[in-house]
Amino acid sequence: MEEQDHVYVPRLLTGDAMAELAALDRPLVVGREEPPTREEMLAGVAGAAAVVCTLTERVDAAVLDAAGPQLRVVANTAVGFDNVDVAAARERGVVVTNTPGVLDRATADLTMGLVLAVARRIAEGDRLLRRGTPWVWGPRMMVGLDLSAGATLGIVGFGRIGRAVARRARAFDLRVVATPTRAALDDDERAATEFLELPELLRRSDVVSLHCPLTPDTRHLVRAETLALVQPHALLVNTARGGVVDTDALVAALQEGRIGGAALDVFEDEPDVDPRLLELENVVLTPHLGSAAAATRSAMCRLAVANAAAVLAGRPAPTPVP
Ligand code: GLV
């Protein structure tokens, strides 16, 4: 099916966002629940004026060219936009938008869940019971990291999500350190946070949580040489993007006991999960659930639609990528 000047929506969005798309009074080409194949993507985009996509679709120069010169906006339903070739879009006069601000709290909630799960061995305990392993309470049984006994949480990327994590972490009596930020902080936040360059943050933290975007500068920010700086009991939490961590280096550090554990919501080759991670008891794994909460998903999808609608109507997009 090839429309002209249509809105291409490769994956179903939330019901309210789909209704708003239908009300745009433009032809719609809608995919399905699952991601499109590359061929479906190239076919669906042909002739489109707008694409409202998700983080699973790669929007590169080939997709932009397949769309044609009438394409005006790529509205990504995610705050991260590493799946979109922004430079190629700009060269073609296409606006790229993302969904900042609406998913900070949900992602920070999941992050705290993962911090607790890996520090207090919650998922490991759940697996133990499900396996039917005999157990009895004991003073030395499944003892984890005591977060509220002066542990330090190191936040890499002190943007909206990192700061939302910091607010939650303080309620758990964690000491918060973070990498330097350009964000405008209020006085309380500034007073409650110690800013450290990455190497020192890695040396000092009991838990390191990643909240930076994936860019050429942050790809494999966590790799053999940076992992060498962490304390052997330290825990790594990643709810950012899989590519920020070199999986091979992390697996080696975990296997050799050079790091205490990890909780990972994102992976380098999503949806594939490195099978070596599945073997490690001190690793908690979730399938990219950071923003997977009902009101948050609705807000993300509706913001993506609002971005597309604005550009199609000749107005500025509410949230263009920076
Ligand atoms: C999810 O990973 C997002 O970038 O919104």
Coordinates of C-alpha atoms and ligand atoms in Angstrom, one line a residue:
M1 CA 0.0 0.0 0.0
E2 CA 1.5 3.3 -1.0
E3 CA -0.2 6.5 0.2
Q4 CA 1.0 10.1 -0.5
D5 CA 1.6 12.6 2.2
H6 CA 0.4 10.1 4.7
V7 CA 1.5 9.6 8.3
Y8 CA 3.4 6.4 8.6
V9 CA 3.1 4.7 12.0
P10 CA 5.2 1.5 11.8
R11 CA 4.0 0.2 15.2
L12 CA 0.7 0.5 17.1
L13 CA 0.8 3.3 19.7
T14 CA -1.5 3.6 22.7
G15 CA -5.2 3.7 22.0
D16 CA -5.5 7.4 22.8
A17 CA -2.6 8.4 20.6
M18 CA -4.0 6.2 17.8
A19 CA -7.3 8.1 18.1
E20 CA -5.4 11.4 17.9
L21 CA -3.7 10.3 14.8
A22 CA -7.0 9.3 13.2
A23 CA -8.3 12.8 14.0
L24 CA -5.4 14.4 12.0
D25 CA -7.4 14.2 8.8
R26 CA -4.5 12.7 6.9
P27 CA -4.1 9.3 5.4
L28 CA -2.6 6.9 7.9
V29 CA -0.5 3.8 7.2
V30 CA -0.3 1.8 10.3
G31 CA 1.9 -1.2 11.0
R32 CA 1.3 -3.7 13.8
E33 CA 2.2 -4.4 17.4
E34 CA 5.6 -5.8 16.4
P35 CA 8.4 -3.9 14.7
P36 CA 8.2 -3.8 10.9
T37 CA 10.8 -5.6 8.8
R38 CA 13.2 -3.4 7.0
E39 CA 11.3 -4.0 3.8
E40 CA 8.0 -3.1 5.4
M41 CA 9.6 0.1 6.8
L42 CA 11.0 1.1 3.4
A43 CA 7.6 0.5 1.8
G44 CA 5.5 2.1 4.5
V45 CA 7.5 5.3 4.5
A46 CA 7.4 5.8 0.8
G47 CA 5.5 9.1 0.1
A48 CA 5.0 9.9 3.8
A49 CA 4.9 13.4 5.1
A50 CA 5.4 12.3 8.7
V51 CA 6.7 9.2 10.5
V52 CA 5.7 8.5 14.1
C53 CA 8.2 5.7 15.0
T54 CA 9.5 4.0 18.1
L55 CA 13.1 3.2 19.2
T56 CA 13.0 -0.2 17.5
E57 CA 13.0 1.4 14.0
R58 CA 16.2 2.5 12.5
V59 CA 15.6 5.7 10.6
D60 CA 18.7 6.2 8.5
A61 CA 19.5 7.9 5.2
A62 CA 18.0 5.0 3.2
V63 CA 14.7 5.3 5.0
L64 CA 14.7 9.1 4.6
D65 CA 15.4 8.7 0.9
A66 CA 12.8 6.0 0.6
A67 CA 10.3 8.4 2.1
G68 CA 11.0 11.1 -0.5
P69 CA 11.3 14.9 -0.4
Q70 CA 7.8 15.6 1.0
L71 CA 8.8 14.1 4.4
R72 CA 8.7 16.8 7.0
V73 CA 9.0 15.2 10.4
V74 CA 10.3 12.0 12.2
A75 CA 8.6 11.9 15.6
N76 CA 10.4 9.3 17.7
T77 CA 8.3 7.8 20.6
A78 CA 11.2 7.8 23.0
V79 CA 13.5 10.2 24.7
G80 CA 16.6 8.5 23.2
F81 CA 17.0 9.1 19.5
D82 CA 20.1 7.1 18.7
N83 CA 17.9 5.1 16.2
V84 CA 17.5 8.2 14.0
D85 CA 20.2 9.7 11.9
V86 CA 19.6 13.3 12.9
A87 CA 22.3 14.7 10.7
A88 CA 20.9 13.0 7.6
A89 CA 17.4 14.2 8.5
R90 CA 18.6 17.8 8.9
E91 CA 20.4 17.7 5.6
R92 CA 17.0 16.8 4.0
G93 CA 15.1 19.5 5.9
V94 CA 13.3 16.9 8.1
V95 CA 12.5 17.8 11.7
V96 CA 13.3 15.1 14.3
T97 CA 11.5 15.1 17.6
N98 CA 11.7 13.0 20.8
T99 CA 9.7 12.7 24.0
P100 CA 11.6 14.2 26.9
G101 CA 10.1 15.0 30.3
V102 CA 7.2 12.6 30.3
L103 CA 9.1 9.5 31.3
D104 CA 11.6 10.7 33.8
R105 CA 9.7 9.5 36.9
A106 CA 8.7 6.1 35.5
T107 CA 12.3 5.4 34.4
A108 CA 13.6 6.6 37.7
D109 CA 11.1 4.3 39.5
L110 CA 12.3 1.3 37.5
T111 CA 15.9 2.3 38.2
M112 CA 15.3 2.3 41.9
G113 CA 13.6 -1.1 41.5
L114 CA 16.7 -2.4 39.8
V115 CA 19.0 -0.9 42.4
L116 CA 17.0 -2.6 45.2
A117 CA 16.7 -5.8 43.2
V118 CA 20.4 -6.2 42.6
A119 CA 21.6 -4.8 46.0
R120 CA 19.2 -6.9 48.0
R121 CA 19.2 -9.9 45.7
I122 CA 15.5 -9.9 45.2
A123 CA 15.4 -11.5 41.7
E124 CA 18.0 -14.0 42.8
G125 CA 15.8 -14.9 45.8
D126 CA 12.8 -15.3 43.6
R127 CA 14.7 -17.6 41.3
L128 CA 15.9 -19.7 44.3
L129 CA 12.3 -20.2 45.5
R130 CA 11.0 -21.0 42.0
R131 CA 13.7 -23.6 41.5
G132 CA 12.5 -25.3 44.8
T133 CA 15.9 -24.9 46.4
P134 CA 15.8 -25.9 50.1
W135 CA 16.4 -22.8 52.3
V136 CA 16.2 -21.6 55.8
W137 CA 16.6 -18.1 57.3
G138 CA 20.2 -17.6 58.5
P139 CA 22.4 -14.8 59.7
R140 CA 24.6 -15.2 56.6
M141 CA 22.0 -16.2 54.1
M142 CA 21.8 -14.1 50.9
V143 CA 23.2 -11.0 52.5
G144 CA 23.3 -8.1 50.1
L145 CA 24.5 -4.5 50.0
D146 CA 23.1 -2.2 52.7
L147 CA 22.0 0.8 50.7
S148 CA 21.0 2.9 53.7
A149 CA 24.2 2.3 55.7
G150 CA 26.2 5.1 53.9
A151 CA 26.3 3.6 50.4
T152 CA 27.1 5.9 47.5
L153 CA 25.1 6.0 44.3
G154 CA 27.0 7.4 41.3
I155 CA 24.8 8.8 38.6
V156 CA 26.4 9.0 35.2
G157 CA 24.3 11.6 33.3
F158 CA 22.6 14.1 35.6
G159 CA 19.8 15.1 33.2
R160 CA 16.1 14.8 33.9
I161 CA 16.1 11.1 34.5
G162 CA 19.3 11.1 36.5
R163 CA 18.0 13.9 38.7
A164 CA 14.7 12.0 39.3
V165 CA 16.8 9.0 40.4
A166 CA 18.7 11.2 42.8
R167 CA 15.5 12.4 44.4
R168 CA 14.4 8.9 45.0
A169 CA 17.8 7.7 46.1
R170 CA 18.0 10.4 48.8
A171 CA 14.8 9.0 50.3
F172 CA 16.7 5.7 50.7
D173 CA 19.5 7.5 52.5
L174 CA 21.9 6.9 49.7
R175 CA 24.7 9.4 49.2
V176 CA 24.5 10.8 45.7
V177 CA 27.4 11.7 43.5
A178 CA 27.0 12.5 39.8
T179 CA 29.0 13.5 36.7
P180 CA 29.1 17.2 36.1
T181 CA 26.0 18.6 34.3
R182 CA 24.9 21.6 32.3
A183 CA 21.4 21.3 33.7
A184 CA 20.0 24.2 35.7
L185 CA 19.9 22.8 39.2
D186 CA 18.1 24.3 42.2
D187 CA 20.0 25.1 45.3
D188 CA 18.8 22.0 47.2
E189 CA 19.8 19.7 44.4
R190 CA 23.2 21.3 44.1
A191 CA 23.8 21.1 47.9
A192 CA 22.7 17.5 48.0
T193 CA 24.9 16.3 45.1
E194 CA 28.6 15.9 44.8
F195 CA 29.9 16.3 41.3
L196 CA 32.8 14.1 40.2
E197 CA 34.5 13.3 36.9
L198 CA 33.7 9.8 35.7
P199 CA 36.9 8.0 36.9
E200 CA 36.5 9.3 40.5
L201 CA 32.8 8.6 40.5
L202 CA 33.5 5.0 39.5
R203 CA 36.1 4.7 42.2
R204 CA 33.8 6.0 44.9
S205 CA 30.4 4.5 44.1
D206 CA 28.8 1.4 45.6
V207 CA 26.2 1.5 42.9
V208 CA 26.7 3.1 39.4
S209 CA 23.6 4.0 37.5
L210 CA 23.8 5.1 33.8
H211 CA 21.5 7.9 32.6
C212 CA 23.3 9.3 29.6
P213 CA 22.2 9.2 26.0
L214 CA 23.9 6.9 23.6
T215 CA 26.2 9.0 21.3
P216 CA 29.5 8.4 19.7
D217 CA 31.1 9.8 22.9
T218 CA 29.2 7.5 25.3
R219 CA 29.4 4.3 23.3
H220 CA 31.2 1.8 25.5
L221 CA 31.7 4.4 28.2
V222 CA 31.7 1.4 30.5
R223 CA 34.5 -0.9 29.2
A224 CA 37.5 -2.8 30.4
E225 CA 39.5 0.3 31.4
T226 CA 36.6 2.1 33.2
L227 CA 35.4 -1.2 34.9
A228 CA 39.0 -1.5 36.3
L229 CA 38.2 1.5 38.4
V230 CA 35.1 0.2 40.2
Q231 CA 35.2 -1.4 43.6
P232 CA 34.8 -5.2 43.6
H233 CA 31.5 -5.1 45.4
A234 CA 30.1 -2.3 43.2
L235 CA 26.9 -2.8 41.3
L236 CA 26.1 -1.4 37.8
V237 CA 22.6 -0.4 36.7
N238 CA 21.8 0.4 33.1
T239 CA 18.4 1.8 32.1
A240 CA 20.0 4.1 29.4
R241 CA 21.0 2.3 26.3
G242 CA 22.8 -1.1 25.9
G243 CA 25.6 0.5 23.8
V244 CA 26.8 2.6 26.7
V245 CA 28.2 -0.7 28.1
D246 CA 30.7 -3.0 26.4
T247 CA 29.0 -6.3 27.2
D248 CA 32.1 -8.4 26.7
A249 CA 34.0 -6.3 29.2
L250 CA 31.1 -6.4 31.7
V251 CA 30.6 -10.1 31.4
A252 CA 34.4 -10.7 32.0
A253 CA 34.3 -8.4 35.1
L254 CA 31.3 -10.2 36.5
Q255 CA 32.7 -13.6 35.8
E256 CA 36.0 -12.7 37.4
G257 CA 34.4 -11.1 40.4
R258 CA 35.8 -7.7 39.6
I259 CA 32.4 -6.1 40.0
G260 CA 29.7 -7.2 42.4
G261 CA 26.7 -7.4 40.1
A262 CA 24.6 -5.7 37.5
A263 CA 21.0 -4.8 36.7
L264 CA 20.3 -4.3 33.0
D265 CA 17.2 -3.1 31.4
V266 CA 18.8 -2.4 28.0
F267 CA 21.2 -4.4 25.8
E268 CA 23.6 -3.9 23.0
D269 CA 21.7 -6.1 20.5
E270 CA 18.2 -5.8 21.6
P271 CA 16.1 -7.8 21.8
D272 CA 18.9 -10.3 22.1
V273 CA 20.4 -10.8 25.5
D274 CA 23.9 -12.1 25.7
P275 CA 23.5 -15.7 27.0
R276 CA 26.4 -15.4 29.3
L277 CA 24.4 -12.8 31.3
L278 CA 21.6 -15.3 31.8
E279 CA 24.0 -17.6 33.6
L280 CA 25.0 -15.1 36.3
E281 CA 23.1 -15.1 39.6
N282 CA 24.3 -11.6 40.5
V283 CA 22.7 -10.1 37.4
V284 CA 19.1 -8.8 37.2
L285 CA 17.6 -8.5 33.7
T286 CA 14.5 -6.8 32.5
P287 CA 13.3 -6.3 28.9
H288 CA 13.6 -2.5 28.4
L289 CA 10.8 -1.6 30.8
G290 CA 12.1 1.9 31.8
S291 CA 9.0 3.8 30.6
A292 CA 6.6 0.9 30.6
A293 CA 4.0 2.3 32.8
A294 CA 0.5 3.1 31.6
A295 CA 0.2 6.9 32.0
T296 CA 3.8 7.3 30.9
R297 CA 3.4 5.3 27.7
S298 CA 0.3 7.3 26.9
A299 CA 2.0 10.6 27.4
M300 CA 5.0 9.5 25.3
C301 CA 2.8 8.4 22.4
R302 CA 0.6 11.5 22.6
L303 CA 3.7 13.8 22.7
A304 CA 5.1 12.0 19.6
V305 CA 1.7 12.6 17.8
A306 CA 1.6 16.2 18.9
N307 CA 5.1 16.7 17.5
A308 CA 4.1 15.3 14.1
A309 CA 0.8 17.2 14.1
A310 CA 2.6 20.5 14.8
V311 CA 5.1 20.2 12.1
L312 CA 2.4 19.1 9.6
A313 CA 0.4 22.2 10.5
G314 CA 3.4 24.4 10.0
R315 CA 3.9 25.1 13.7
P316 CA 7.1 24.5 15.7
A317 CA 7.5 21.0 17.1
P318 CA 6.9 21.0 20.9
T319 CA 10.0 18.9 21.6
P320 CA 12.5 18.8 18.7
V321 CA 15.7 16.9 19.5
P322 CA 18.4 19.2 20.8
Ligands
GLV1 C1 13.3 4.6 26.1 O1 14.2 3.9 26.2 C2 13.3 6.0 25.7 O2 14.4 6.4 25.2 O3 12.3 6.7 25.8

